[in-house]
Short mmCIF file of C-alpha atoms in Angstrom, two decimals:
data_model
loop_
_atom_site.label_atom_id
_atom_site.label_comp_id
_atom_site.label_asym_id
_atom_site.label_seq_id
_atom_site.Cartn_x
_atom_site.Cartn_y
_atom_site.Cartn_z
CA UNK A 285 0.00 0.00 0.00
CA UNK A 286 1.40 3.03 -1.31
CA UNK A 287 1.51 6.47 1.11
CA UNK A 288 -1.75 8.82 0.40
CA UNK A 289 -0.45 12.18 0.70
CA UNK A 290 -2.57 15.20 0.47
CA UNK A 291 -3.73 16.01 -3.18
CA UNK A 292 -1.45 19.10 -4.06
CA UNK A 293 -2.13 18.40 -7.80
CA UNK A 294 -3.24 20.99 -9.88
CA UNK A 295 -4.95 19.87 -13.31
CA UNK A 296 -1.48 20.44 -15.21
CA UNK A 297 0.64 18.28 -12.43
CA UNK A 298 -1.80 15.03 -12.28
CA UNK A 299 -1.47 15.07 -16.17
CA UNK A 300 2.14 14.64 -16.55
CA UNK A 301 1.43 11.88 -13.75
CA UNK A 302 -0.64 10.11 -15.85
CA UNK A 303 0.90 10.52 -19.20
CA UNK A 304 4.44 9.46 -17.77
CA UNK A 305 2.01 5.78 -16.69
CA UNK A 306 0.14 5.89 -19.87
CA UNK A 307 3.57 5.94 -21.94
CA UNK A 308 4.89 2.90 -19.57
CA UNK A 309 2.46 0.68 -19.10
CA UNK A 310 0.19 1.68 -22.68
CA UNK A 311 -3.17 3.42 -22.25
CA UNK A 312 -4.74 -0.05 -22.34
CA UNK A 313 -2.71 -1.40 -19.59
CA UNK A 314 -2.90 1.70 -17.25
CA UNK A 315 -6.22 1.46 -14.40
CA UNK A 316 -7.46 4.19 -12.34
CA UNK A 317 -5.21 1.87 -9.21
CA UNK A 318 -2.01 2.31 -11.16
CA UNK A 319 -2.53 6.21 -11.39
CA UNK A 320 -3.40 6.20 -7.83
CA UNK A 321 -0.15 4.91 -6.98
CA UNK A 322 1.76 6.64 -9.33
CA UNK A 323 0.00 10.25 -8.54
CA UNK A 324 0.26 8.90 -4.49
CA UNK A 325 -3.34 10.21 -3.49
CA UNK A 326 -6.60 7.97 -3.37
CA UNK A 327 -8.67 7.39 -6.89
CA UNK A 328 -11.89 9.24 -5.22
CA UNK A 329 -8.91 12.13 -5.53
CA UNK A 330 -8.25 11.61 -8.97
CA UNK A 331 -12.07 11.36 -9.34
CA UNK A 332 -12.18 15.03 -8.05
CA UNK A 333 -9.91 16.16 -11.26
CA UNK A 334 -11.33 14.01 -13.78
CA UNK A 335 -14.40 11.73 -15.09
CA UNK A 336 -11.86 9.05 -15.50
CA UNK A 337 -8.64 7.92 -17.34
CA UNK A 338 -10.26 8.60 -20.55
CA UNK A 339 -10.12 12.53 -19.91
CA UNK A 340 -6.69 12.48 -18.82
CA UNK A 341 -5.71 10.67 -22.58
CA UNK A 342 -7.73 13.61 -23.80
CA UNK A 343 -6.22 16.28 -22.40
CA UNK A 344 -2.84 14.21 -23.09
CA UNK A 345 -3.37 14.04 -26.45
CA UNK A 346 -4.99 17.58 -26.83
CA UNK A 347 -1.99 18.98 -25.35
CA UNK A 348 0.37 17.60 -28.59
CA UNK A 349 -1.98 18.48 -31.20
CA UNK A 350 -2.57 22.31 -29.61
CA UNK A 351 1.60 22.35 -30.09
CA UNK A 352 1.61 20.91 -33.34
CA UNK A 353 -1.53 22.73 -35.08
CA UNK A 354 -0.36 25.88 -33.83
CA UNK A 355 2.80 25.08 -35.81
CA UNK A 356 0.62 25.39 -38.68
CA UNK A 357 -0.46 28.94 -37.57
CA UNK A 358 3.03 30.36 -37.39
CA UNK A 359 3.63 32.92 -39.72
CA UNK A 360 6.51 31.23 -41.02
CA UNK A 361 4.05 28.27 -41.62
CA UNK A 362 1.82 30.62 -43.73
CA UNK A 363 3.61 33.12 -45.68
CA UNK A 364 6.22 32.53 -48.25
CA UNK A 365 7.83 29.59 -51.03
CA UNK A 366 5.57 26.01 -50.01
CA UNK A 367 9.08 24.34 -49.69
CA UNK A 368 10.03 27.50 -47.08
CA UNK A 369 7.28 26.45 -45.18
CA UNK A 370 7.54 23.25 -45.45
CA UNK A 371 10.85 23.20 -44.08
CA UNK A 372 9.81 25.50 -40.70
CA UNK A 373 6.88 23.43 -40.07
CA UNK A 374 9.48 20.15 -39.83
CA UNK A 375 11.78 22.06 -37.90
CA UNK A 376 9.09 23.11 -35.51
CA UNK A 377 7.52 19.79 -35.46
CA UNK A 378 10.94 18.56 -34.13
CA UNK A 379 11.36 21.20 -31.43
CA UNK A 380 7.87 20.03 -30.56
CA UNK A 381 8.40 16.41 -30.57
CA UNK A 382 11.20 17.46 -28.03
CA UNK A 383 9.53 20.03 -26.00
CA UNK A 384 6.30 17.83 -25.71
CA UNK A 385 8.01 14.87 -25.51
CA UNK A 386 5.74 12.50 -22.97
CA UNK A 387 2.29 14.28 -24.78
CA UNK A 388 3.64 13.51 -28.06
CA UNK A 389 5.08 10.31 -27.35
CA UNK A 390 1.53 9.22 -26.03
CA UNK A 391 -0.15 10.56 -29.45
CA UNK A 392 1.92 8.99 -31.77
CA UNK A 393 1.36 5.30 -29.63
CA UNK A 394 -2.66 5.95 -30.18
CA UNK A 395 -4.28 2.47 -31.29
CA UNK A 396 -7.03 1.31 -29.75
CA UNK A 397 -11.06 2.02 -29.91
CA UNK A 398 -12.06 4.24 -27.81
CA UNK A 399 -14.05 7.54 -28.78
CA UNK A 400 -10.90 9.78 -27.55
CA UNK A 401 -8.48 7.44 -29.48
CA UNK A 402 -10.36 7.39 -32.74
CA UNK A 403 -10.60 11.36 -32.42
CA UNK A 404 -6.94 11.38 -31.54
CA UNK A 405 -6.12 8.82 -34.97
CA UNK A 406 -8.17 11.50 -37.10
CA UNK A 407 -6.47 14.63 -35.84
CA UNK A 408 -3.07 12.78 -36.53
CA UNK A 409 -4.38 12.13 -40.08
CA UNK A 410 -5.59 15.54 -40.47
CA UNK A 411 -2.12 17.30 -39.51
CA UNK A 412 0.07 14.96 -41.76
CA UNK A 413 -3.07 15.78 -44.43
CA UNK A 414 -1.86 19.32 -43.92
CA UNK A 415 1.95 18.66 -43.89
CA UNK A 416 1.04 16.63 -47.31
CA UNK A 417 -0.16 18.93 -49.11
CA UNK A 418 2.80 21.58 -48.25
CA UNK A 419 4.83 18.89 -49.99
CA UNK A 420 2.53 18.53 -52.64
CA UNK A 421 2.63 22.11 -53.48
CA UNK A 422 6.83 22.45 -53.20
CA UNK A 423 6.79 19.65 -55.33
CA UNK A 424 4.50 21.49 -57.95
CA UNK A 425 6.80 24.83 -57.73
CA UNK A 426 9.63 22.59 -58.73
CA UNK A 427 11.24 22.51 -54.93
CA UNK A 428 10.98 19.24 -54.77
CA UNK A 429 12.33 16.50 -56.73
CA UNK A 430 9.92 15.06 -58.89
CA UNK A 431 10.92 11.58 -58.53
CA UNK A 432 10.08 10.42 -55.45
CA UNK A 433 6.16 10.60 -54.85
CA UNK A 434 4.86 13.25 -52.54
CA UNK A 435 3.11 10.92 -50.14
CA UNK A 436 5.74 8.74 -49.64
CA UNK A 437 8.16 11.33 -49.25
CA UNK A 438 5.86 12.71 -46.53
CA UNK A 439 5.50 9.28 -44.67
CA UNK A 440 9.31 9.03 -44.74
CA UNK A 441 9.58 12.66 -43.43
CA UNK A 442 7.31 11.71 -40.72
CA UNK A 443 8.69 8.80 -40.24
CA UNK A 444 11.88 10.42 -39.41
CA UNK A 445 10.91 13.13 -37.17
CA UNK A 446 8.42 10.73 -35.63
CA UNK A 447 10.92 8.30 -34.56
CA UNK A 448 12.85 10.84 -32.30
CA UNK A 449 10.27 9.98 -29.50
CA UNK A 450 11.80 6.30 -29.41
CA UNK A 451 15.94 7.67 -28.43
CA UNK A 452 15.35 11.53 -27.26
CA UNK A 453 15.69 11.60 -23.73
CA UNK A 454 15.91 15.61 -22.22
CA UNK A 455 17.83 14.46 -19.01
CA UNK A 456 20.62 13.18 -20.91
CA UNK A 457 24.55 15.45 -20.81
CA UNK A 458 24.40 17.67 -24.30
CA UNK A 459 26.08 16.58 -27.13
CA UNK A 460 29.52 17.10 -27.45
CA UNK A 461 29.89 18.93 -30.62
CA UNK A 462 28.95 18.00 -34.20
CA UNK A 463 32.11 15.57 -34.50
CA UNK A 464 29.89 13.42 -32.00
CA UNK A 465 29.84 11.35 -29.32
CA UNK A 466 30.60 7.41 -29.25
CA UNK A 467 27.95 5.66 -27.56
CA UNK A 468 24.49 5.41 -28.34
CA UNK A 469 23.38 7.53 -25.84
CA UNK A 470 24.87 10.65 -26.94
CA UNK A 471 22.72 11.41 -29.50
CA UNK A 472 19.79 11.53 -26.83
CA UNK A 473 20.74 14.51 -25.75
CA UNK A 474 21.57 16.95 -28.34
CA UNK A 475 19.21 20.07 -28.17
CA UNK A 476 15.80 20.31 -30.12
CA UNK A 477 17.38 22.99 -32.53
CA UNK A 478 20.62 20.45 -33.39
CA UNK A 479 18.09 18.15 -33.90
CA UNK A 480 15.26 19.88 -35.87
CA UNK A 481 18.54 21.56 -38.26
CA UNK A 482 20.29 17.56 -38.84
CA UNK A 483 16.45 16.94 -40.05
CA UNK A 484 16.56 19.06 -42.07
CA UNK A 485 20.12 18.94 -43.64
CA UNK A 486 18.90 15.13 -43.92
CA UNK A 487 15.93 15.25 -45.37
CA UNK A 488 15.94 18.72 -47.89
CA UNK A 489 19.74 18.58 -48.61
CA UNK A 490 20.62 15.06 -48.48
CA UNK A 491 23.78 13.20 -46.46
CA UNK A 492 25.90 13.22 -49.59
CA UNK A 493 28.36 15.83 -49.94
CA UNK A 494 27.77 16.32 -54.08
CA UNK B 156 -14.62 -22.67 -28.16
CA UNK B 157 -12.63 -22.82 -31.56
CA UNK B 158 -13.11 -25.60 -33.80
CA UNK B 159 -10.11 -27.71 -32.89
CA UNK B 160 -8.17 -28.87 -36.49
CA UNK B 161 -6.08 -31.58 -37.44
CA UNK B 162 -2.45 -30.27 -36.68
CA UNK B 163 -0.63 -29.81 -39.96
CA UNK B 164 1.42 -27.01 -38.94
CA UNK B 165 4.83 -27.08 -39.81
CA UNK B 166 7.58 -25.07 -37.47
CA UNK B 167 7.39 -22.50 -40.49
CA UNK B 168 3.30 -21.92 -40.08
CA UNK B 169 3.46 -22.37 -36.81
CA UNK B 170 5.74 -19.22 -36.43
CA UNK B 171 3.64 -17.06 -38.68
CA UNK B 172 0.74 -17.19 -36.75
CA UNK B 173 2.57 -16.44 -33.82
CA UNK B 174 4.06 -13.62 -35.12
CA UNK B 175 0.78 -12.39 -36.51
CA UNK B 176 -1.03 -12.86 -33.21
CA UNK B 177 2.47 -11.26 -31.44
CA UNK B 178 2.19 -8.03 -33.25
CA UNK B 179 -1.69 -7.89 -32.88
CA UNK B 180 -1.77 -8.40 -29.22
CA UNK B 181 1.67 -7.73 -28.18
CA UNK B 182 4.12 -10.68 -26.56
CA UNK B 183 3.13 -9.93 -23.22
CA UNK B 184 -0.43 -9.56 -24.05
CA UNK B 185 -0.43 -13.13 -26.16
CA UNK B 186 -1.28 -16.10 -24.14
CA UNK B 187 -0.58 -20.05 -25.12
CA UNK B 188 -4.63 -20.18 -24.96
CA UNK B 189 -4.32 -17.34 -27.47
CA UNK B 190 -1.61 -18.73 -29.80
CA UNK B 191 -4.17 -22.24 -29.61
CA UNK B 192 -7.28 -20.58 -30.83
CA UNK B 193 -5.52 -18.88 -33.48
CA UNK B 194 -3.73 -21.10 -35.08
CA UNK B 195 -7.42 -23.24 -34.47
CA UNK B 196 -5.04 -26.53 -32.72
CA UNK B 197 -4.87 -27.64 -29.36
CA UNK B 198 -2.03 -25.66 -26.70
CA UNK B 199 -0.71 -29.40 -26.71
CA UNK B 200 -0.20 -29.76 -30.36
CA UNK B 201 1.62 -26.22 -29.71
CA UNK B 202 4.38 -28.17 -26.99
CA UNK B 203 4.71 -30.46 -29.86
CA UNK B 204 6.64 -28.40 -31.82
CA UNK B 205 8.16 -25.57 -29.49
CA UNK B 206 8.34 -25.41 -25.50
CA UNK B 207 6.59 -22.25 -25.19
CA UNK B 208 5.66 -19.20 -26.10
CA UNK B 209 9.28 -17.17 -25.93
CA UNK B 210 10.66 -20.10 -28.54
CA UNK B 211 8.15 -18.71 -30.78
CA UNK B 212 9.03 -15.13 -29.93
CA UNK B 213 13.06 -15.96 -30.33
CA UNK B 214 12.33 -18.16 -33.64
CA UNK B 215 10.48 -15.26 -34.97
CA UNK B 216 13.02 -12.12 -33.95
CA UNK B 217 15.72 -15.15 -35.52
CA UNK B 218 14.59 -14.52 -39.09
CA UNK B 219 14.07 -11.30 -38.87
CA UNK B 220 17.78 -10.94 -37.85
CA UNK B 221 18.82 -13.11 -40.07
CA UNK B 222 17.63 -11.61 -42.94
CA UNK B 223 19.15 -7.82 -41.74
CA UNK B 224 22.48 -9.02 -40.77
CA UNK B 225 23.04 -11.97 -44.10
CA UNK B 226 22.19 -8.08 -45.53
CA UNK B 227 26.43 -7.12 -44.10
CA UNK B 228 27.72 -10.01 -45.83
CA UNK B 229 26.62 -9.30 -49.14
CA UNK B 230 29.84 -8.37 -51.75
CA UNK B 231 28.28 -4.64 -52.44
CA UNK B 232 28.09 -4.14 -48.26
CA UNK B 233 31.56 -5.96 -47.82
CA UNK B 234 33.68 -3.91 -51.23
CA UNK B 235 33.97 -0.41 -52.49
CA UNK B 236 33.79 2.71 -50.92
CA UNK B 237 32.02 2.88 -47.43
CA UNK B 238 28.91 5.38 -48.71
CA UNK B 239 28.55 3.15 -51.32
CA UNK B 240 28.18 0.09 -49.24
CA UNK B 241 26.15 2.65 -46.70
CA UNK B 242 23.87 2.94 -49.32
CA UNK B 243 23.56 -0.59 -50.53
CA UNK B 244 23.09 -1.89 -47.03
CA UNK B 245 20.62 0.80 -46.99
CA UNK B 246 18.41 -0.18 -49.43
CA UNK B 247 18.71 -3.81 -49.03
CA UNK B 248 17.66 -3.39 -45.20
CA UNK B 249 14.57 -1.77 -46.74
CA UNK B 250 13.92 -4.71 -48.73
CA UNK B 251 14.15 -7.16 -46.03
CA UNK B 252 12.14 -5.10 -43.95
CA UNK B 253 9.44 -4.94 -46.66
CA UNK B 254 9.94 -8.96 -47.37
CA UNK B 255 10.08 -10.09 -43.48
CA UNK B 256 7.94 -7.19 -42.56
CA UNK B 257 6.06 -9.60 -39.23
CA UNK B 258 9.39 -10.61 -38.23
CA UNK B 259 10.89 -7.27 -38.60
CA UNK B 260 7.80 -6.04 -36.92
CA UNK B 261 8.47 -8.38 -34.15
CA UNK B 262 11.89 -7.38 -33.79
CA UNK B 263 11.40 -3.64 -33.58
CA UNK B 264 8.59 -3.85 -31.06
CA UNK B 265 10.55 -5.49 -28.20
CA UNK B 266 11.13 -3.82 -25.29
CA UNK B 267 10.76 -6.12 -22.68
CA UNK B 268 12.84 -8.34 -20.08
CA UNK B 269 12.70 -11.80 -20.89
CA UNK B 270 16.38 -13.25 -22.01
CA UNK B 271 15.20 -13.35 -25.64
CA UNK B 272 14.02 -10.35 -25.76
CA UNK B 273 17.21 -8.86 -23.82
CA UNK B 274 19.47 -10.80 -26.56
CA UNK B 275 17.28 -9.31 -29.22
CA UNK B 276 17.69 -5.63 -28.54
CA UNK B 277 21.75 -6.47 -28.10
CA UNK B 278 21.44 -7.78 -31.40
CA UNK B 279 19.24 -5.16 -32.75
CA UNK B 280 22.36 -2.37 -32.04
CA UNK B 281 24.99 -4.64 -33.14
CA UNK B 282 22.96 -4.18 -36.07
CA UNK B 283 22.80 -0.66 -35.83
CA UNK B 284 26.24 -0.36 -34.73
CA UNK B 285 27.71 -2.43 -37.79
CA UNK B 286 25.64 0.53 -39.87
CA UNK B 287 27.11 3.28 -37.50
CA UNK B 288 30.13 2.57 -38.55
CA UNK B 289 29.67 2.27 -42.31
CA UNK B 290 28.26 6.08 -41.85
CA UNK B 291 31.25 6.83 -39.89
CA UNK B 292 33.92 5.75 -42.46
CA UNK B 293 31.80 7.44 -45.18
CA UNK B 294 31.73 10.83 -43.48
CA UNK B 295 35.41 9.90 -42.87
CA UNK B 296 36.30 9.95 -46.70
CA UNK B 297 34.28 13.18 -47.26
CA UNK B 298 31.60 11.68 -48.94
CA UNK B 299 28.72 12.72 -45.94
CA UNK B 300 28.08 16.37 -45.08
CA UNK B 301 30.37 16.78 -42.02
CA UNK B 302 27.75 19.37 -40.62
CA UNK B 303 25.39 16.69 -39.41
CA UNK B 304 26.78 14.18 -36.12
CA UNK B 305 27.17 10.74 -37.70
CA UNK B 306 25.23 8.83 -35.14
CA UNK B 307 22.75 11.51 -35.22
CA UNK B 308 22.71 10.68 -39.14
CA UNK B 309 22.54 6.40 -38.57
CA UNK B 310 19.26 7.17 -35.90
CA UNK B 311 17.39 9.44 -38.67
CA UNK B 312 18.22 7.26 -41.47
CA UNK B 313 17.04 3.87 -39.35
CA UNK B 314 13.86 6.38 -37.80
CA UNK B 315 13.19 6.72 -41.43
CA UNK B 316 13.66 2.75 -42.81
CA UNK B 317 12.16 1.48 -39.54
CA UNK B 318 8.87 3.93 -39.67
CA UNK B 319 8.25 1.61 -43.60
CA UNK B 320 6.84 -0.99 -40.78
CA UNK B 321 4.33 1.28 -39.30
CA UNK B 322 2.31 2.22 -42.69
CA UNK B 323 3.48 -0.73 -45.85
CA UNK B 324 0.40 -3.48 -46.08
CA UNK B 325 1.75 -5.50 -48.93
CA UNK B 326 -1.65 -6.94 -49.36
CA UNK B 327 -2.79 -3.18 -51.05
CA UNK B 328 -2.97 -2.64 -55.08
CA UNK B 329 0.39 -1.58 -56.51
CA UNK B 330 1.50 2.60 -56.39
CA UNK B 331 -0.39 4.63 -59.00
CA UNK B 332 2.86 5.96 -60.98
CA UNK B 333 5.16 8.41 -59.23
CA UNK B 334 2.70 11.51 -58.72
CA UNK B 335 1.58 9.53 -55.73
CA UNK B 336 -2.08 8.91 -55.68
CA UNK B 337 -4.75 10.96 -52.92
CA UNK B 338 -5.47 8.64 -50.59
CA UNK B 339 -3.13 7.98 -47.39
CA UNK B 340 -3.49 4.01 -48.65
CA UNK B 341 -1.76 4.36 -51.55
CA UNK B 342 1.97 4.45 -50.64
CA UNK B 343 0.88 1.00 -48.69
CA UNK B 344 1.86 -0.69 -51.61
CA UNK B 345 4.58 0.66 -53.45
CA UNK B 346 6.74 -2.18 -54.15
CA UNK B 347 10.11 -2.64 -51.67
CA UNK B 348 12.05 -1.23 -54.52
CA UNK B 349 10.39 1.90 -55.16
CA UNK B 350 10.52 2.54 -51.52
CA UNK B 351 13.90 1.70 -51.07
CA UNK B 352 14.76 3.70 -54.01
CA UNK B 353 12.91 6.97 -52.11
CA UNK B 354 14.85 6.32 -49.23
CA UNK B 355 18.21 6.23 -50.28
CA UNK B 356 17.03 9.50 -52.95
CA UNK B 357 15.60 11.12 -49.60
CA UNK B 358 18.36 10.62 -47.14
CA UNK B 359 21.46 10.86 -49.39
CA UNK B 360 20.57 13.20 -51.92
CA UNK B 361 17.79 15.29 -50.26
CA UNK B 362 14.14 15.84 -51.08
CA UNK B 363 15.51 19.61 -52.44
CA UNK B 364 16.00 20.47 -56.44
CA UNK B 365 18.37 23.06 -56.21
#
């Protein structure tokens, strides 16, 4: 039996409880107990911030998508050459990915059936819709190189930034320099900029040097 | 109850519905009882041909692995210069991945602490680390831009190749021609050399005209 201390938790504070359980133990796996536990104060407690663990994936969830469809917004996003703004949206996407990291991490593991998760699937859709057609349009200004197809090019753009969430860890030492580190875990900590920049260097310019 | 069938499995069907139920319902989430009424034979048929359930798991991650590292010994990864052989190994791992794609599957999803699983993610880096230093020696010679951290490159280049799991269905009609058709399906089932081919043009050479 865990300790029941006194419920300090604002709305913001019991949410990064949950998410951190949610993105251990997968939404499906997670019960109202195990975010008892985790949180340390009694489920009627949690019951006083929320309906139930569905709202907390909600707000979860709704918290990346409010960082990544503002993206969208940004002026940057808006004005200007499609393959300009194609290229802020993936760097901001990145910073993101890294700034949201747990609410993220828990959007882009969405599978299941429930209302919140079918919601959460569609908005998902509906963003890379958005980041598609920014492609489709570079590609049409002649920005883009017109043999690889504009969907897949976006899915392997995604796919990129998207798998950040499985090595970026904030707590990690910075990254010592562009040279780079040895091990494996060096990478895990180089800022969100150094990051969202090698993504794009990668993906726009290419490794190759000619 | 399932209707119980004659057992005509061999250790090669056997494993493929394993795998299949594996990646549906996770390994720790797939029960003998569950691996019985899906492959519609009796959990004692199953201890006929394997001792449990983590035999099926290792057998499975086993050809997966197989297939990425017989991908190292192959005269264009083993000759020539390292960005070449970067490349070939590359494109070949997308292949495999698109050929094995359960098994590959398998192997990317494991996370957990069971010995086999604990070999398989030591294996899994080896495998990463063999293509580490390929990238290495390449930026070595000059031929990747020095500007982006090697092992910074290897984890965007595998985020990108590994993501191919997440989205191809080979079962889905073939790509319609390289403008990429409307519908997110459609890049489902562009054959394993047009998407290795968009890879290696994404990564290397860079989604940018200029």
């Amino acid at each position: 039996m865990p300790t029941v201390k006194r419920d300090t938790y604002t709305p913001d504070s019991l949410l990064s409880v949950a998410v951190r359980v949610f993105n251990e133990r997968g939404y499906d796996g997670t019960s109202m107990e195990h975010l008892s536990q985790a949180a340390g104060i009694s489920k009627s407690s949690i019951y006083h911030h929320v309906r139930g663990k569905e709202e907390l994936l909600r707000r979860g969830i709704s918290r990346a998508l409010d960082g990544l469809f503002a993206v969208l917004e940004e002026p940057r996003a808006r004005e200007g050459r499609a393959v300009e703004r194609l290229e802020h949206v993936t760097r901001r996407t990145v910073e993101v990915l890294m700034s949201e990291l747990p609410y993220v991490t828990l959007l882009l593991r969405v599978r299941g059936n429930t209302e919140t998760e079918i919601w959460a699937m569609a908005r998902r859709r509906e963003f890379d819709q958005r980041v598609a057609e920014l492609v489709k349009q570079a590609a049409a200004d002649g920005d883009l190189r017109s043999d690889v197809d504009a969907r897949l090019a976006t899915r392997l753009l995604f796919g990129m930034i998207n798998s950040i969430a499985e090595w970026y860890r904030p707590d990690r030492a910075p990254l010592n320099g562009a040279s780079g580190g040895n091990s494996a875990a060096s990478t895990g900590s180089a800022t969100s900029a150094q990051v969202a920049e090698a993504v794009i260097r990668t993906a726009f310019a290419g490794l190759r040097t000619h």
